[in-house]
Structures are given as C-alpha cells and as structure tokens.
PDB file of C-alpha atoms in Angstrom:
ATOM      1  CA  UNK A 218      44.185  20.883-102.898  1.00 42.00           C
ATOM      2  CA  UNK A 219      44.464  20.909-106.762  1.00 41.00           C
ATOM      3  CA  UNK A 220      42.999  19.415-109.507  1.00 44.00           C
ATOM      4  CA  UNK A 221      40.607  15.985-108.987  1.00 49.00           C
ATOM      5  CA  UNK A 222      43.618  14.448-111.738  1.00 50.00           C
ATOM      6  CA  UNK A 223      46.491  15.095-109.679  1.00 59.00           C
ATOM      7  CA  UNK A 224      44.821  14.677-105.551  1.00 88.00           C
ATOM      8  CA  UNK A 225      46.738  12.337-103.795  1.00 93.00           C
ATOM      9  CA  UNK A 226      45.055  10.433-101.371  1.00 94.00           C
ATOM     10  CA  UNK A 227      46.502   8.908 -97.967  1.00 94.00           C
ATOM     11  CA  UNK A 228      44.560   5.466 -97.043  1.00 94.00           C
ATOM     12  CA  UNK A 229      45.050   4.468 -92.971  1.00 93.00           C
ATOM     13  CA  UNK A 230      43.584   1.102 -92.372  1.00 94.00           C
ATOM     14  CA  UNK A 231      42.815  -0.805 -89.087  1.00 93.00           C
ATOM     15  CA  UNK A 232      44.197  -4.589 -90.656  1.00 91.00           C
ATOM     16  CA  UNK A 233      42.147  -5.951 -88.168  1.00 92.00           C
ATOM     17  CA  UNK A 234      39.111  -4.315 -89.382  1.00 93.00           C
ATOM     18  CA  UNK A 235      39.673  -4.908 -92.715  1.00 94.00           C
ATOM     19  CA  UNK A 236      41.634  -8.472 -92.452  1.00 92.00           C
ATOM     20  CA  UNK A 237      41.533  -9.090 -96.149  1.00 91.00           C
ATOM     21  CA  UNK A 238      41.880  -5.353 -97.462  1.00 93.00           C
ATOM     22  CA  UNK A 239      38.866  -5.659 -99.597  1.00 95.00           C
ATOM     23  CA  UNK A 240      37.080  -1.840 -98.317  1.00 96.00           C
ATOM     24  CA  UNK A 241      40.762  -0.427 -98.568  1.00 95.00           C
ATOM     25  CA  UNK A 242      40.923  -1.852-102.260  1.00 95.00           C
ATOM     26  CA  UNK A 243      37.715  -0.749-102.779  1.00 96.00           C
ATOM     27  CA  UNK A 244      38.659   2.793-102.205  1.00 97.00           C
ATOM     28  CA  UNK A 245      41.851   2.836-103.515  1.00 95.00           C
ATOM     29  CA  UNK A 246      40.101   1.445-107.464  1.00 95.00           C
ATOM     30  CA  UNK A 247      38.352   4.295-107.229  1.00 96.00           C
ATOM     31  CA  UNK A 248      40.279   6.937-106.577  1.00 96.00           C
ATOM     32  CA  UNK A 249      42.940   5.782-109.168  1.00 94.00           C
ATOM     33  CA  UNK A 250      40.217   5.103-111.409  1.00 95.00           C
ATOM     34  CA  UNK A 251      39.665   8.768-111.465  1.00 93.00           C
ATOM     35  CA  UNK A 252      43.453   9.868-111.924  1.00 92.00           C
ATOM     36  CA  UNK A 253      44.026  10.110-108.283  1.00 93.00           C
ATOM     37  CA  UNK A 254      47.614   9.348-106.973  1.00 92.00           C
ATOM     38  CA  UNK A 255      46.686   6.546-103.811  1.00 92.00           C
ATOM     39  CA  UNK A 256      49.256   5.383-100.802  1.00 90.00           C
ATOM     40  CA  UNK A 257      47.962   2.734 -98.571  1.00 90.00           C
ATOM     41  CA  UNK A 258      48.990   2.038 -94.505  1.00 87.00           C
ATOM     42  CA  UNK A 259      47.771  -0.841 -92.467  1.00 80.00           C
ATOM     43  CA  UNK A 260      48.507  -2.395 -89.750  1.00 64.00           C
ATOM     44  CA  UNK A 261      50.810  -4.808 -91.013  1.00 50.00           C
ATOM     45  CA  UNK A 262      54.245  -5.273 -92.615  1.00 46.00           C
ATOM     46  CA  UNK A 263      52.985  -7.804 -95.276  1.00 41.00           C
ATOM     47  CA  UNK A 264      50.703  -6.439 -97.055  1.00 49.00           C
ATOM     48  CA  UNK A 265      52.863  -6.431-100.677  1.00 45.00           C
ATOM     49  CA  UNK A 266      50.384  -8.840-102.345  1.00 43.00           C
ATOM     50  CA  UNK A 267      48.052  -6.450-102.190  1.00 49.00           C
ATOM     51  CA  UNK A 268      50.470  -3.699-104.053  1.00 50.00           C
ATOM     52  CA  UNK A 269      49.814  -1.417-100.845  1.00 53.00           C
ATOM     53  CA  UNK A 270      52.638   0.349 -99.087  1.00 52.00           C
ATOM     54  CA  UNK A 271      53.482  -1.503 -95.872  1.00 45.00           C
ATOM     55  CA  UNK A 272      53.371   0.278 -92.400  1.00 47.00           C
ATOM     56  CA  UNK A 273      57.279   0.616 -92.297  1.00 47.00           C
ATOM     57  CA  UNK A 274      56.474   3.650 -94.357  1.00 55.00           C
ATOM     58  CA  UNK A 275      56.176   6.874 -92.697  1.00 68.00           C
ATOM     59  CA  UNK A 276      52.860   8.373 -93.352  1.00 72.00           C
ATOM     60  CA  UNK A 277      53.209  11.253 -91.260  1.00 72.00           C
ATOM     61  CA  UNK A 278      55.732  12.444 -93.357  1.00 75.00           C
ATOM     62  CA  UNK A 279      53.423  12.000 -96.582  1.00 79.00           C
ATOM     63  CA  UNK A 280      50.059  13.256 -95.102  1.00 81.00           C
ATOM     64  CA  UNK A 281      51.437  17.026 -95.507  1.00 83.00           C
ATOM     65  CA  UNK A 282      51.458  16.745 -99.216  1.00 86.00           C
ATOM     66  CA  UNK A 283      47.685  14.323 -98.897  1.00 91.00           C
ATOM     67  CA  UNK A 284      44.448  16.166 -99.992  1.00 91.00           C
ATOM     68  CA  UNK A 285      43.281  13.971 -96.965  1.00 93.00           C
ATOM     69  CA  UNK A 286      43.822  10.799 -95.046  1.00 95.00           C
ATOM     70  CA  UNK A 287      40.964   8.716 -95.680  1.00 96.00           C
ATOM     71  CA  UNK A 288      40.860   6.693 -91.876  1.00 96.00           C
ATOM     72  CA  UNK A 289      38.864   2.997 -92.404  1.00 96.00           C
ATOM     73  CA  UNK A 290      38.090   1.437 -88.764  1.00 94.00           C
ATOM     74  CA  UNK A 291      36.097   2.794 -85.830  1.00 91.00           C
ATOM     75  CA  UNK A 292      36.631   5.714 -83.754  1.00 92.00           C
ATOM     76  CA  UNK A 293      40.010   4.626 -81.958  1.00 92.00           C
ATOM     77  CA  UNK A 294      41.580   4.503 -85.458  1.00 93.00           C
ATOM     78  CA  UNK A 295      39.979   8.382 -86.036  1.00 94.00           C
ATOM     79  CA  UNK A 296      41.530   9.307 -82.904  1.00 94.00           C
ATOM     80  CA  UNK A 297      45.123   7.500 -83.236  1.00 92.00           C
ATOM     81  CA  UNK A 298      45.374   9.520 -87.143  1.00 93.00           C
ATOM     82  CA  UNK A 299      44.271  12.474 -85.187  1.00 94.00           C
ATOM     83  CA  UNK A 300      47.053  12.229 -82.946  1.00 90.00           C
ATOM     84  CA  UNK A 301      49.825  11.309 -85.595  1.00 88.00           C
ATOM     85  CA  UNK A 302      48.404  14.608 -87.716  1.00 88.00           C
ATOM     86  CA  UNK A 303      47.846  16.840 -84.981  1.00 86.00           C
ATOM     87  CA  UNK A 304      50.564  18.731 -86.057  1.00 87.00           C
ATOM     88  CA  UNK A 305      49.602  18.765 -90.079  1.00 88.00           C
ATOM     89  CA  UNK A 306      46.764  19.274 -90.200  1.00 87.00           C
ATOM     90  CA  UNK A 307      45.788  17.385 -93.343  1.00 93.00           C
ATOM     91  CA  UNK A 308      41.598  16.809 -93.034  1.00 96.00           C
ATOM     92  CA  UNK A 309      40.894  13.345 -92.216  1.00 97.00           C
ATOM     93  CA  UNK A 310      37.756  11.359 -93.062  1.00 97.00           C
ATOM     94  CA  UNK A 311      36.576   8.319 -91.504  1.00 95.00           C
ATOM     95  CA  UNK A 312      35.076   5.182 -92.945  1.00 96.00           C
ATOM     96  CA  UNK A 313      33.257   3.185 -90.189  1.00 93.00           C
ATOM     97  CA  UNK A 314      34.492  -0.392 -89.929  1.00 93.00           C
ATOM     98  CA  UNK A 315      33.793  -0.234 -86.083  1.00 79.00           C
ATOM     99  CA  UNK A 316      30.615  -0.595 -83.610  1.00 78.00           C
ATOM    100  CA  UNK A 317      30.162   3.478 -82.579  1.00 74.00           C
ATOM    101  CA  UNK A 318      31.092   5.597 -84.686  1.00 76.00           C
ATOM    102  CA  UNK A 319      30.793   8.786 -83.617  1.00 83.00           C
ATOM    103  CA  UNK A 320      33.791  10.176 -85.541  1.00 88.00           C
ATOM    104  CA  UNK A 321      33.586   8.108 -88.695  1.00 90.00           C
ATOM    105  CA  UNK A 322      31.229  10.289 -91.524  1.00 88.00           C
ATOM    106  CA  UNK A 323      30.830   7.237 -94.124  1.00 92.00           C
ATOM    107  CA  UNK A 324      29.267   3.698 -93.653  1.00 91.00           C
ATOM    108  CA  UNK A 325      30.736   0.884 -96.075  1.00 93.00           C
ATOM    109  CA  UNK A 326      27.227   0.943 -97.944  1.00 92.00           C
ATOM    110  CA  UNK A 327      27.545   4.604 -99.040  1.00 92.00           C
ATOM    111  CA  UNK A 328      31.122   4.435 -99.970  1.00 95.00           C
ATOM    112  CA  UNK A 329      31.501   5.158-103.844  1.00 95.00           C
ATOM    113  CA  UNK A 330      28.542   7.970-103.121  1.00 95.00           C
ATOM    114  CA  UNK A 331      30.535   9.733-100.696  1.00 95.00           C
ATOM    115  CA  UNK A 332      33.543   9.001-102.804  1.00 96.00           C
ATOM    116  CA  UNK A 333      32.195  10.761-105.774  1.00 95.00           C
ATOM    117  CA  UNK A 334      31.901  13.867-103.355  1.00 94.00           C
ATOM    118  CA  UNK A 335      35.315  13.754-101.784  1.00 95.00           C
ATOM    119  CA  UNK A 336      36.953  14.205-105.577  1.00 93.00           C
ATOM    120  CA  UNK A 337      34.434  16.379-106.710  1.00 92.00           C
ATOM    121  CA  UNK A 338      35.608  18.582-103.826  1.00 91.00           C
ATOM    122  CA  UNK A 339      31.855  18.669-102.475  1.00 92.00           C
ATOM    123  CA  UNK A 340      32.441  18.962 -98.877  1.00 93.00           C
ATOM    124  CA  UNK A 341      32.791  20.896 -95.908  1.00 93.00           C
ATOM    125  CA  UNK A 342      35.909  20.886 -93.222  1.00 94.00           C
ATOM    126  CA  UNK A 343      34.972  21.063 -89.643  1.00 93.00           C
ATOM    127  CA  UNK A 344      37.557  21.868 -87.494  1.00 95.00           C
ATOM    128  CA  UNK A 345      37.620  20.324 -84.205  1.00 96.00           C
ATOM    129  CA  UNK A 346      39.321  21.844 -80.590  1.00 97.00           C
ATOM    130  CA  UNK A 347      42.110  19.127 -79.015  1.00 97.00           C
ATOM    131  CA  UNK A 348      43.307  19.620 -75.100  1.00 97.00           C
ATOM    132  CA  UNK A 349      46.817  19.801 -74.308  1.00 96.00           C
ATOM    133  CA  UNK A 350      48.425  18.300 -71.695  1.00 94.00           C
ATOM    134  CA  UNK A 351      51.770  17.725 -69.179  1.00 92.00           C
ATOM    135  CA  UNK A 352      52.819  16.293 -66.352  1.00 91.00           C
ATOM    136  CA  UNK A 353      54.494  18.114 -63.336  1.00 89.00           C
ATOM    137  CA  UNK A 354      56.224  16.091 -60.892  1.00 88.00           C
ATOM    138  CA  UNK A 355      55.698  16.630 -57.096  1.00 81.00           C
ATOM    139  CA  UNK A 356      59.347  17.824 -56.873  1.00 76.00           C
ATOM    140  CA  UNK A 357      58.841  20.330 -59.490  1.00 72.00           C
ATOM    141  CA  UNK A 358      59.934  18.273 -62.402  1.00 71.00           C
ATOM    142  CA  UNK A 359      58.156  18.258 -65.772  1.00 69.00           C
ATOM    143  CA  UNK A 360      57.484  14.791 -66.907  1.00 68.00           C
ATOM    144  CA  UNK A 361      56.617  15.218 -70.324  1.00 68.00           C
ATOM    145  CA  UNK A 362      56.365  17.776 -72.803  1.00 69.00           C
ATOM    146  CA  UNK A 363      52.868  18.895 -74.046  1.00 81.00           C
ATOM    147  CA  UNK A 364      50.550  15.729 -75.319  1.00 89.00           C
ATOM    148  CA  UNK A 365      47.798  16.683 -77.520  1.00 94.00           C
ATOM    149  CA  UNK A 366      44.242  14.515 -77.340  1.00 96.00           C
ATOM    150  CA  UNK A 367      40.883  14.991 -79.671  1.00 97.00           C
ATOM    151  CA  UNK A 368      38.855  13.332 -77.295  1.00 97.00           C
ATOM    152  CA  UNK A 369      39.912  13.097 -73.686  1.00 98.00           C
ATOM    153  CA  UNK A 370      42.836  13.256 -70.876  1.00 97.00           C
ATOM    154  CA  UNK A 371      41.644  11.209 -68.285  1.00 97.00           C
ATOM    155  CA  UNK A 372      42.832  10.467 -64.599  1.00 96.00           C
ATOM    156  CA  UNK A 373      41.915   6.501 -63.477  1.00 94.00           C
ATOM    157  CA  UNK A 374      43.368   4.379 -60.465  1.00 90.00           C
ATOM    158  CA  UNK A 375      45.212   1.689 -60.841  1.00 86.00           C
ATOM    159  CA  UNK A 376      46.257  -1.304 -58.870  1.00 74.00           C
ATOM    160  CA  UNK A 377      43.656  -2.555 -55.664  1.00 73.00           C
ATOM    161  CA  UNK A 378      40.288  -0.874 -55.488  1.00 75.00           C
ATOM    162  CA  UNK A 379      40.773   2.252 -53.689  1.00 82.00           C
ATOM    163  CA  UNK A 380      39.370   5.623 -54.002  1.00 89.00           C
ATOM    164  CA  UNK A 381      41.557   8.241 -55.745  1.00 92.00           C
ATOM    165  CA  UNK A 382      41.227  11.468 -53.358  1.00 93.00           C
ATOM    166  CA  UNK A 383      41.559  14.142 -56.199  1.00 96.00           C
ATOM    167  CA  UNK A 384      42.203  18.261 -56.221  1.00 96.00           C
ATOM    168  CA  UNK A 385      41.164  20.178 -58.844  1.00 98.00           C
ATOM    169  CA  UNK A 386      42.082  23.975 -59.461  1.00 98.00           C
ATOM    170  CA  UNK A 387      41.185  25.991 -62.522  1.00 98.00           C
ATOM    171  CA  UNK A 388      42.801  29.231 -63.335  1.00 98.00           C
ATOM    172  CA  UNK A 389      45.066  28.854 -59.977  1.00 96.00           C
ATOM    173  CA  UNK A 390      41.894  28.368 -57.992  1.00 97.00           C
ATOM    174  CA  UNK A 391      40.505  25.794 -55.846  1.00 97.00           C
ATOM    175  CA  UNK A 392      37.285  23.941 -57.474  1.00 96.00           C
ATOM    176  CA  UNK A 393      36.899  20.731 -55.774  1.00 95.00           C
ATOM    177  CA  UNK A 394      38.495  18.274 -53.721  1.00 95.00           C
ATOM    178  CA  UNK A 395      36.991  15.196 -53.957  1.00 95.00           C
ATOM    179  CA  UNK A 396      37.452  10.951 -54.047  1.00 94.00           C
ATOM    180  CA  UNK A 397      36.614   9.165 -56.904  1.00 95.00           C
ATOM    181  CA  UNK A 398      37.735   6.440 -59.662  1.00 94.00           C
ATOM    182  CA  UNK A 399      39.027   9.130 -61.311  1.00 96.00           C
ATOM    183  CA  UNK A 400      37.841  11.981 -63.632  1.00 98.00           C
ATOM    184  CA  UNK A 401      37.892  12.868 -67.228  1.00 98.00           C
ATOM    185  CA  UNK A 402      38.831  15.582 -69.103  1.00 99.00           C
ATOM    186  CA  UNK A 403      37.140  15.966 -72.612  1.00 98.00           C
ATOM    187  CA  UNK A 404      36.682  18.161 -75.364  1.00 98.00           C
ATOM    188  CA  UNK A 405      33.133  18.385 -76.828  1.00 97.00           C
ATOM    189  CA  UNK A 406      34.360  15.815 -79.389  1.00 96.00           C
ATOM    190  CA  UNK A 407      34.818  13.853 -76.730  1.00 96.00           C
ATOM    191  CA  UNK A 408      31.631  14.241 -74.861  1.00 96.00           C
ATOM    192  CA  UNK A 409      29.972  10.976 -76.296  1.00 92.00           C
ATOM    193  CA  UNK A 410      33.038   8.794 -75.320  1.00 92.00           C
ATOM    194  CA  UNK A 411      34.422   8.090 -71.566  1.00 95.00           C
ATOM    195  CA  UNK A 412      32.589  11.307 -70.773  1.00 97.00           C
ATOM    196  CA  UNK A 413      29.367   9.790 -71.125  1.00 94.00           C
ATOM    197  CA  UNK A 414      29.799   6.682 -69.910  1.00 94.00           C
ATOM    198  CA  UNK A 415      30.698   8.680 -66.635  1.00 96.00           C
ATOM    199  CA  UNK A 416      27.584  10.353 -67.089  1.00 95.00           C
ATOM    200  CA  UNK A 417      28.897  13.688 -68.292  1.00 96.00           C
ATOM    201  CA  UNK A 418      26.579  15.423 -71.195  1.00 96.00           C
ATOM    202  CA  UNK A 419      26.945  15.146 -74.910  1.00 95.00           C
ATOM    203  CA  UNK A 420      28.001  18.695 -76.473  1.00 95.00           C
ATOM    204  CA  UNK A 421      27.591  19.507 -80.421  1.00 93.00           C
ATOM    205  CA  UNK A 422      31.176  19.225 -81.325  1.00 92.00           C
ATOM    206  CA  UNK A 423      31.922  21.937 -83.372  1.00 91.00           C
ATOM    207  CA  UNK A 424      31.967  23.819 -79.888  1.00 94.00           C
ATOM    208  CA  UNK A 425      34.978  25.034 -77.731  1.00 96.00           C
ATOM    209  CA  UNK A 426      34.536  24.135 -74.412  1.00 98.00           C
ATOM    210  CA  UNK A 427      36.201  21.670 -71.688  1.00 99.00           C
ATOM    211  CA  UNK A 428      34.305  19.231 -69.635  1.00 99.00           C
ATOM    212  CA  UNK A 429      35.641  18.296 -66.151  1.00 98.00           C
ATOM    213  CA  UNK A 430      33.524  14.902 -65.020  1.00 98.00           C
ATOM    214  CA  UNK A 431      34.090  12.461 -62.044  1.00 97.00           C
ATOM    215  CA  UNK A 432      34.472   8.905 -62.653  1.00 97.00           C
ATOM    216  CA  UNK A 433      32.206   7.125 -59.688  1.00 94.00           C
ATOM    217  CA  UNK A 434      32.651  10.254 -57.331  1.00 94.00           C
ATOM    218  CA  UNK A 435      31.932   9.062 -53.469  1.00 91.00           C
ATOM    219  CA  UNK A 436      29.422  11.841 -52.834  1.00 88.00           C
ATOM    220  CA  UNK A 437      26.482  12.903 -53.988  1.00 85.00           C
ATOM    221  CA  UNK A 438      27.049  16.556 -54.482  1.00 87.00           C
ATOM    222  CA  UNK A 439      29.919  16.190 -56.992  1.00 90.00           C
ATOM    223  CA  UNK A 440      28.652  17.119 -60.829  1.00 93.00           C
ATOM    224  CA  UNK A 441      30.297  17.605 -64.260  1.00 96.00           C
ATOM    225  CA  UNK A 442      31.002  20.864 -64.569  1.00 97.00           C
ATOM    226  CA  UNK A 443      31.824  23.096 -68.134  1.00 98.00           C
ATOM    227  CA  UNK A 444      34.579  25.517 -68.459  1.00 98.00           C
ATOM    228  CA  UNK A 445      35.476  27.817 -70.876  1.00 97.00           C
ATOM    229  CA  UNK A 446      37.769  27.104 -73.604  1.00 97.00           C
ATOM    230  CA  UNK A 447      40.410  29.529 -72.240  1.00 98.00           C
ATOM    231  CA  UNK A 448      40.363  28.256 -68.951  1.00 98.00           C
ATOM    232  CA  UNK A 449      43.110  25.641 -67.754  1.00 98.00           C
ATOM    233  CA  UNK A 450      42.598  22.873 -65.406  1.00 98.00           C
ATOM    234  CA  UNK A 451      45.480  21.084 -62.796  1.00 97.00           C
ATOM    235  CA  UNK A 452      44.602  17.834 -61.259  1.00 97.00           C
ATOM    236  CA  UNK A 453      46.997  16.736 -58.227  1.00 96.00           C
ATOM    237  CA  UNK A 454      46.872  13.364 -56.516  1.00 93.00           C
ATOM    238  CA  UNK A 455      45.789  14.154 -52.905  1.00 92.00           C
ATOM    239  CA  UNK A 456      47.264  12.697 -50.060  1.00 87.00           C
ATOM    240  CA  UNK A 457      45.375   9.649 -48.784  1.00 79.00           C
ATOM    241  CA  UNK A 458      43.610   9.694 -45.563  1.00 72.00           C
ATOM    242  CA  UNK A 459      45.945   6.826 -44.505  1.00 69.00           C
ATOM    243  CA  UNK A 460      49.058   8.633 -45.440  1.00 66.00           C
ATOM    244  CA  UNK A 461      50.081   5.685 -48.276  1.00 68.00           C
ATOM    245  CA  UNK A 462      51.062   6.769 -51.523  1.00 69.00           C
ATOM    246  CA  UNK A 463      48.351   6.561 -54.315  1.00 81.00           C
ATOM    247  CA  UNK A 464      49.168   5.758 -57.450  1.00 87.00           C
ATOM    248  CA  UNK A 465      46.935   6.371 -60.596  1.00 92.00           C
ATOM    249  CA  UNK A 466      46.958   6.319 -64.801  1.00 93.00           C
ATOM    250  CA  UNK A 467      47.176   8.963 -66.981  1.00 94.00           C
ATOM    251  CA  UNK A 468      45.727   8.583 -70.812  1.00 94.00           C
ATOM    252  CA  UNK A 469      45.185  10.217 -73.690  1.00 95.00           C
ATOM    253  CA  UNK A 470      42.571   9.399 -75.970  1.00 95.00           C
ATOM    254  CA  UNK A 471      42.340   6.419 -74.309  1.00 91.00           C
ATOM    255  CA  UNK A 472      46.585   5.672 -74.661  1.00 88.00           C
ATOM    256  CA  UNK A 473      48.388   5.159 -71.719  1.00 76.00           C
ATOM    257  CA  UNK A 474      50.940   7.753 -70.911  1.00 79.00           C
ATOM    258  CA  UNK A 475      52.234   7.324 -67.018  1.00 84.00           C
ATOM    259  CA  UNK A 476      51.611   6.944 -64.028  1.00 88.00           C
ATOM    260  CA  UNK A 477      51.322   9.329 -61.158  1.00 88.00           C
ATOM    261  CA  UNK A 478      51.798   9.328 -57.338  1.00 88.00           C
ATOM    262  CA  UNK A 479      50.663  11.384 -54.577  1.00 91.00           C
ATOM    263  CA  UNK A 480      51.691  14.984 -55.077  1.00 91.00           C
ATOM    264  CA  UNK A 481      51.989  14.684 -58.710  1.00 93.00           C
ATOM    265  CA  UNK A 482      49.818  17.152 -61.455  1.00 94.00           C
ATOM    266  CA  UNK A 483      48.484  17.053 -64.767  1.00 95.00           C
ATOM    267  CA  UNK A 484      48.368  20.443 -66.286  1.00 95.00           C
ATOM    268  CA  UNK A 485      45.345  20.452 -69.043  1.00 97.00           C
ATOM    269  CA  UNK A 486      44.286  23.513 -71.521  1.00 97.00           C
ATOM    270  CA  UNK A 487      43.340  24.090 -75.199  1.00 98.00           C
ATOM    271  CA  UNK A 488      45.717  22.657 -77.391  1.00 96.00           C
ATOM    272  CA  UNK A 489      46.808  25.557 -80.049  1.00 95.00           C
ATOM    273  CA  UNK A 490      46.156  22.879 -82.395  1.00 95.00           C
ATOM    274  CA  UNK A 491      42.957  21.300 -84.162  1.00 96.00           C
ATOM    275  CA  UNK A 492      41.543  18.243 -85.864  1.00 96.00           C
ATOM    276  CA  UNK A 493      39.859  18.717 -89.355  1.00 95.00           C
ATOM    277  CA  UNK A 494      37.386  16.518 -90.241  1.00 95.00           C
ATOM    278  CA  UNK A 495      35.356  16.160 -93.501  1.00 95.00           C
ATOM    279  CA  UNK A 496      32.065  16.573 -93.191  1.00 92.00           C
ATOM    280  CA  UNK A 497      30.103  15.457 -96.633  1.00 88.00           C
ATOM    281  CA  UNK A 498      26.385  16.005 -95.842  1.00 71.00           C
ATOM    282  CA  UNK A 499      23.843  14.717 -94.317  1.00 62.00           C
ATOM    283  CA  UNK A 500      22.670  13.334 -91.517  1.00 64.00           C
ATOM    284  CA  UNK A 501      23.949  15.813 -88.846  1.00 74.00           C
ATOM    285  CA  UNK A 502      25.485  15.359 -85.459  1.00 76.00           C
ATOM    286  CA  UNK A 503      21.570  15.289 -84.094  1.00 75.00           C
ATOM    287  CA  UNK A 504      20.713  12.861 -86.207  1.00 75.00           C
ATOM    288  CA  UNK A 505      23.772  10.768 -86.370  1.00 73.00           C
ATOM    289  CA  UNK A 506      23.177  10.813 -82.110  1.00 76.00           C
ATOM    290  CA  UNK A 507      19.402  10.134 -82.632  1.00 75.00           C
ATOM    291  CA  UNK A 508      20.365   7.011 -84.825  1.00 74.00           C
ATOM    292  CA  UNK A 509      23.395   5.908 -82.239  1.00 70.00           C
ATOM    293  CA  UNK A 510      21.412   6.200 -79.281  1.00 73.00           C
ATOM    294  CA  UNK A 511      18.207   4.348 -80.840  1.00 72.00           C
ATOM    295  CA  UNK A 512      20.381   1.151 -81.699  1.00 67.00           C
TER     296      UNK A 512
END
C-alpha cells in the first residue's frame, strides 16, 4: 500500500448524512495533514465550495489505485461501496453516520484515534463472502448476468396481499415448497439485516455459509435452514392454487433488480468474489452485537 507519505485515500460520503461535509472535512485535514493524497465523493454535484471532487467523477475507476475507501454513512452506504468495488477489491472502512451499524468499524467520537491507526498501517483486513446471483426466465431465457450482494438476495411479493407459493431446490434437489411473503437469502454478513428481522440467526461474519429464511411462512413447520458455502440454491415462483400469475421482487442488498412471474428462477451461489473490510481493534463482533442489541 506504500509509504504513510504517498497513501492515497478514497472518501465516499452519504450527503445526506453529512449535509454540511463537516466529518468528511474532518477526515480529509487529517489525512493530508499527514502527506496523504485525499479524493472526496458525495452525493451531490455541487460540492466545489468545499474543494471536494463532485460525484460526476468516477470513483470506481480511482479506488484500484486507493489504499482504501474510507465509507461515512450507515450500513446501506457500506453495502452500495461494496457493490461498486466488488470487483477491486480495494478494503473499505466505514464511519458510522447511520442508526445500526453493523458494518461501519468507527463512531464519529473515535475518529482521529482510529485515523492515526489507518496511516500507521495498524490494522487487520477481514475478508467477507458475497452471493451471486441470476435470473432464468420460465422460457429458458437468462435475465441478467451474475449480480453480486454482501448482504442478501431476497425474494418479496409485490402488488395486493397474497401469499407467494415458493420452490426451493439446492444442488438440483427438492428442499421445500412452501407459501410465504417471501424468503431471504443472506450471507453471514448479512445475518443481522433482513435475515433477522425474519427471524433467521445472527452468524459471526467472518464465516462462509448461506442462510435460506422464510419471510412470514404460512406454516408452522417451515425453519431457516444453513447450507454450505459450496452449495447453490434456485428459487422458482410456484404456480398459484388459483392458476393466476404471481408476480414478486427481486433485490439485492436491499436494491431492486426485477420482477418475476410464475415459472421464473433465481439462481443463487457464492460469489467468486469478496468484500474486505478493515478491522482496527476492539470491540469485536460479540461485543459490537452485545452493545447493538442492548440499545
């Protein structure tokens, strides 16, 4: 990553988070401050008053040459910069300006201390598993090419209140066939987001595993259940008891991709790609859960 004179940092910033730029100048003082070469991205074309670059610039094509991409905002900014670097895999570290936090490692009031470490080089870099993901049409068709996600691909209806009857093989067999809201599809990453709010479990997420879980499943008997990380997973969109066509929403990370009809698929599997994250010290994901869970 070279010398702590010549690092050059990459600063993505949620404008709405940080309306007046004032924990994105904050940063970017002090990294100059210390000889380090600084580009700034927010949300919003005018930000030249500031002497920041403006989002018309392309930071996926700087982050490659970035000893990291410091990410200020909550855990849907950590997830949109692990998207857009997916396939660079320049380390990212987040700066909580949100209300979870899960992914974010640094709170505002610790900033020029965990600073200080990120020049100094004192830090670890966790890497993280991502799913992969495609549609098949039910004609054969392939809707999209693969679409990586750090936290979740997840299955939800859409339009009037209906239950979504739902097939699931893995590995070309049969596991369930079931109704529900829909179901979710996470990584262990993604374990403390839609996963638990559907009641799934929370998983240490430096593991490699996937996690299949129902959204509001109409029977009793249907549980989250825990693959392997070399397994892969198809959802199809059942036919409906009353032989209308059901139509549902596909996401990523919480984006909306499509939407499918009856006899459509999702194929889902381990993306060959990861998400590093910088991990400074502590407190660890136990206590950072402890904390999270006690507010």
């Amino acid at each position: 990553m070279g010398t702590e004179e010549n690092k050059y940092y990459i600063i993505m910033t949620n404008r709405p988070k940080d309306p007046e730029l004032i924990v994105t100048d904050r940063i970017r003082t002090f990294l100059e401050a210390r000889g380090a070469k600084v580009s700034v991205f927010a949300d919003n074309e005018d930000v030249s008053r500031f002497g920041l670059a403006a989002e018309g610039e392309n930071r996926t094509e700087a982050a490659p040459k970035a000893a990291c991409m410091i990410v200020l905002g909550g855990d849907g900014t950590m997830l949109k910069a692990a998207r857009e670097t997916a396939a660079i895999g320049v380390p990212l570290l987040g700066v909580n300006l949100g209300t979870v936090g899960y992914l974010t490692e640094v709170e505002v009031s610790a900033l020029e201390d965990a600073l200080e470490r990120l020049v100094r080089g004192d830090y670890t870099i966790e890497q993280r598993m991502m799913l992969s993901g495609s549609v098949l049409r039910g004609d054969g068709s392939r809707e999209t090419a693969q679409i990586d996600a750090l936290n979740d691909v997840t299955v939800t209806r859409c339009g009037p209140m209906q239950i979504v009857p739902l097939r699931i093989w893995v590995n070309g067999q049969m596991l369930s066939s079931y109704g529900a809201d829909g179901i979710v599809i996470a990584t262990p990453t993604g374990s403390t987001g839609y996963n638990l709010s559907a009641g799934g479990p929370i998983v240490e997420p430096s593991a490699s595993l996937i996690l299949l879980t129902p959204i509001c499943p109409h029977t009793l008997s249907t549980r989250c259940v825990v693959l392997c990380d070399r397994d892969e997973v198809v959802v199809e969109i059942a036919k409906k008891q009353s032989g209308g066509v059901q139509e549902v929403e596909i996401s990523f990370d919480g984006t909306l991709l499509t939407r499918l009809r009856t006899g459509d698929r999702i194929r889902v599997r381990k993306s060959e790609r990861t998400t590093s994250i910088i991990k400074l010290s502590e407190p660890g994901f136990l206590a950072r859960l402890h904390r999270k869970m006690s507010e």
